[in-house]
Amino acid sequence: VLIPRQDTETLVEEAMGKVKSGDQGLDMCTGSGCILLSLLKLVPGLTGTGVDISGEALKVAVENGKRLQTEGSFLESDLFEKVEGSFGLIVSNPPYIPKEDIAGLMTEVKDFEPINALDGGADGLDFYRAIVAEGRAWLKEGGWLFFEIGYDQGEALRTLLADFGYTEI
């Protein structure tokens, strides 16, 4: 699973400002579960599910939840394939590194992080496209979608979100 970094803490802080007690959250590409578990720990009354394609990553997420004494559910699924319900919040730190850039990453990233936690396709946007396209069907009216993104992906994501009718981008 990916090692959380400062950017991930920023994502949690931003999401905390919009989520409220009683909401249900969905953490897409949850990995270690750090985003979902942090939100569950910090927002009383929030419930949530973490989704990942990797069963091994989900084992780590479950263990982290036990260690933090935080109850979240975890689901092995290829994005929304097995997801049920609707959510007031969807958060995601998906793989977003362009395939060709992976070899040039810092040694502690490229040599120790799983490739499937890094590789976002040719332009790094493959997972964003899928989550943005499908996410509206899973968001409750007035729900929020939060992403961690690469330093140079803001404008592309802004355009993608606007093209799918998202607002307050």
Short mmCIF file of C-alpha atoms in Angstrom, two decimals:
data_model
loop_
_atom_site.label_atom_id
_atom_site.label_comp_id
_atom_site.label_asym_id
_atom_site.label_seq_id
_atom_site.Cartn_x
_atom_site.Cartn_y
_atom_site.Cartn_z
CA VAL A 1 0.00 0.00 0.00
CA LEU A 2 1.04 3.58 -0.59
CA ILE A 3 2.74 5.46 2.26
CA PRO A 4 0.62 8.54 3.11
CA ARG A 5 2.26 11.92 2.63
CA GLN A 6 1.43 15.52 3.56
CA ASP A 7 -0.84 15.90 0.52
CA THR A 8 -3.05 13.15 1.91
CA GLU A 9 -3.38 14.98 5.23
CA THR A 10 -4.49 18.06 3.30
CA LEU A 11 -7.14 15.99 1.51
CA VAL A 12 -8.50 14.76 4.87
CA GLU A 13 -8.57 18.29 6.29
CA GLU A 14 -10.45 19.63 3.27
CA ALA A 15 -12.97 16.78 3.36
CA MET A 16 -13.55 17.31 7.08
CA GLY A 17 -14.75 20.82 6.30
CA LYS A 18 -17.64 19.49 4.21
CA VAL A 19 -18.62 16.16 5.75
CA LYS A 20 -21.03 16.06 8.66
CA SER A 21 -22.20 13.66 11.31
CA GLY A 22 -24.61 11.12 9.87
CA ASP A 23 -22.99 11.16 6.41
CA GLN A 24 -21.70 8.03 4.80
CA GLY A 25 -18.36 8.27 3.05
CA LEU A 26 -16.75 6.22 0.31
CA ASP A 27 -12.97 6.05 -0.04
CA MET A 28 -12.20 4.87 -3.56
CA CYS A 29 -8.73 3.26 -4.00
CA THR A 30 -8.42 3.16 -0.21
CA GLY A 31 -5.09 1.30 0.03
CA SER A 32 -4.05 1.43 3.70
CA GLY A 33 -7.39 3.01 4.60
CA CYS A 34 -5.64 6.10 5.98
CA ILE A 35 -8.08 8.61 4.45
CA LEU A 36 -11.26 6.82 5.47
CA LEU A 37 -9.97 5.84 8.91
CA SER A 38 -8.77 9.39 9.62
CA LEU A 39 -12.16 10.81 8.67
CA LEU A 40 -13.98 8.20 10.76
CA LYS A 41 -11.75 8.99 13.73
CA LEU A 42 -12.11 12.77 13.39
CA VAL A 43 -15.78 13.19 12.37
CA PRO A 44 -18.19 11.82 15.00
CA GLY A 45 -21.16 10.01 13.48
CA LEU A 46 -19.55 9.48 10.08
CA THR A 47 -19.72 5.97 8.64
CA GLY A 48 -17.86 4.76 5.62
CA THR A 49 -16.55 2.16 3.24
CA GLY A 50 -13.11 1.85 1.72
CA VAL A 51 -12.85 0.22 -1.72
CA ASP A 52 -9.76 -1.23 -3.34
CA ILE A 53 -9.01 -3.78 -6.05
CA SER A 54 -6.18 -5.23 -3.93
CA GLY A 55 -7.15 -7.77 -1.29
CA GLU A 56 -3.67 -7.42 0.22
CA ALA A 57 -4.11 -3.66 0.61
CA LEU A 58 -7.48 -4.22 2.25
CA LYS A 59 -5.91 -6.54 4.82
CA VAL A 60 -3.65 -3.64 5.82
CA ALA A 61 -6.65 -1.29 5.97
CA VAL A 62 -8.59 -3.66 8.22
CA GLU A 63 -5.57 -4.05 10.53
CA ASN A 64 -5.12 -0.26 10.63
CA GLY A 65 -8.79 0.11 11.56
CA LYS A 66 -8.38 -2.34 14.44
CA ARG A 67 -5.24 -0.58 15.63
CA LEU A 68 -7.04 2.79 15.54
CA GLN A 69 -10.18 1.32 17.11
CA THR A 70 -12.16 2.77 14.23
CA GLU A 71 -14.94 0.92 12.48
CA GLY A 72 -15.14 1.20 8.74
CA SER A 73 -16.09 -1.42 6.23
CA PHE A 74 -13.82 -2.48 3.41
CA LEU A 75 -14.77 -3.92 0.04
CA GLU A 76 -12.66 -5.57 -2.63
CA SER A 77 -13.96 -4.13 -5.87
CA ASP A 78 -12.77 -2.77 -9.20
CA LEU A 79 -13.84 0.82 -8.53
CA PHE A 80 -17.67 0.97 -8.25
CA GLU A 81 -18.27 -2.58 -9.53
CA LYS A 82 -19.49 -4.01 -6.18
CA VAL A 83 -20.39 -0.78 -4.38
CA GLU A 84 -23.93 -0.40 -3.05
CA GLY A 85 -25.70 2.59 -1.56
CA SER A 86 -25.23 6.32 -1.88
CA PHE A 87 -22.77 8.62 -0.21
CA GLY A 88 -22.53 12.20 1.02
CA LEU A 89 -18.80 12.11 0.39
CA ILE A 90 -16.49 10.31 -2.00
CA VAL A 91 -12.75 10.73 -1.42
CA SER A 92 -9.94 9.26 -3.44
CA ASN A 93 -6.19 9.24 -3.75
CA PRO A 94 -6.10 7.10 -6.88
CA PRO A 95 -3.02 6.11 -8.85
CA TYR A 96 -2.19 9.32 -10.73
CA ILE A 97 1.40 9.10 -11.95
CA PRO A 98 1.73 9.01 -15.75
CA LYS A 99 3.16 5.61 -16.71
CA GLU A 100 6.27 7.11 -18.34
CA ASP A 101 7.07 9.19 -15.22
CA ILE A 102 7.25 6.27 -12.80
CA ALA A 103 10.88 5.39 -13.58
CA GLY A 104 11.94 8.94 -12.65
CA LEU A 105 10.27 9.02 -9.23
CA MET A 106 12.20 9.24 -5.97
CA THR A 107 13.83 5.94 -5.01
CA GLU A 108 11.69 5.60 -1.87
CA VAL A 109 8.59 5.78 -4.07
CA LYS A 110 9.46 3.87 -7.24
CA ASP A 111 11.33 1.08 -5.44
CA PHE A 112 8.97 0.53 -2.50
CA GLU A 113 5.44 1.52 -3.53
CA PRO A 114 3.32 -1.01 -5.44
CA ILE A 115 3.17 -0.13 -9.14
CA ASN A 116 -0.63 -0.48 -9.18
CA ALA A 117 -0.82 2.25 -6.50
CA LEU A 118 1.12 4.63 -8.75
CA ASP A 119 0.26 3.97 -12.41
CA GLY A 120 -2.51 6.29 -13.57
CA GLY A 121 -2.17 5.41 -17.26
CA ALA A 122 -0.58 7.35 -20.10
CA ASP A 123 -1.48 10.81 -18.75
CA GLY A 124 -2.12 9.86 -15.12
CA LEU A 125 -5.85 10.57 -15.38
CA ASP A 126 -7.33 7.10 -16.01
CA PHE A 127 -8.77 6.64 -12.51
CA TYR A 128 -10.05 10.21 -12.30
CA ARG A 129 -11.96 9.73 -15.55
CA ALA A 130 -13.60 6.57 -14.24
CA ILE A 131 -14.44 7.97 -10.80
CA VAL A 132 -15.76 11.27 -12.17
CA ALA A 133 -17.87 9.50 -14.81
CA GLU A 134 -19.40 6.99 -12.39
CA GLY A 135 -19.29 8.99 -9.16
CA ARG A 136 -22.43 11.06 -9.71
CA ALA A 137 -24.54 7.91 -9.59
CA TRP A 138 -23.21 7.19 -6.09
CA LEU A 139 -23.27 10.71 -4.65
CA LYS A 140 -26.31 11.92 -2.75
CA GLU A 141 -27.78 15.25 -3.76
CA GLY A 142 -25.40 17.92 -2.46
CA GLY A 143 -22.62 15.35 -1.91
CA TRP A 144 -18.93 16.08 -2.31
CA LEU A 145 -16.17 14.47 -4.35
CA PHE A 146 -12.60 15.05 -3.15
CA PHE A 147 -9.38 13.96 -4.88
CA GLU A 148 -5.70 14.05 -4.16
CA ILE A 149 -4.09 15.05 -7.46
CA GLY A 150 -0.66 15.50 -8.99
CA TYR A 151 0.87 18.98 -8.88
CA ASP A 152 0.25 19.51 -12.61
CA GLN A 153 -3.21 17.92 -12.95
CA GLY A 154 -5.43 20.67 -11.55
CA GLU A 155 -6.59 22.22 -14.81
CA ALA A 156 -7.22 18.86 -16.49
CA LEU A 157 -9.30 17.72 -13.50
CA ARG A 158 -11.18 21.02 -13.34
CA THR A 159 -12.16 20.58 -17.01
CA LEU A 160 -13.09 16.93 -16.53
CA LEU A 161 -15.28 17.69 -13.51
CA ALA A 162 -16.99 20.60 -15.27
CA ASP A 163 -17.63 18.44 -18.34
CA PHE A 164 -19.53 16.01 -16.10
CA GLY A 165 -21.58 18.75 -14.45
CA TYR A 166 -19.81 19.01 -11.10
CA THR A 167 -19.89 22.43 -9.46
CA GLU A 168 -17.90 24.24 -6.76
CA ILE A 169 -14.74 22.79 -8.25
#
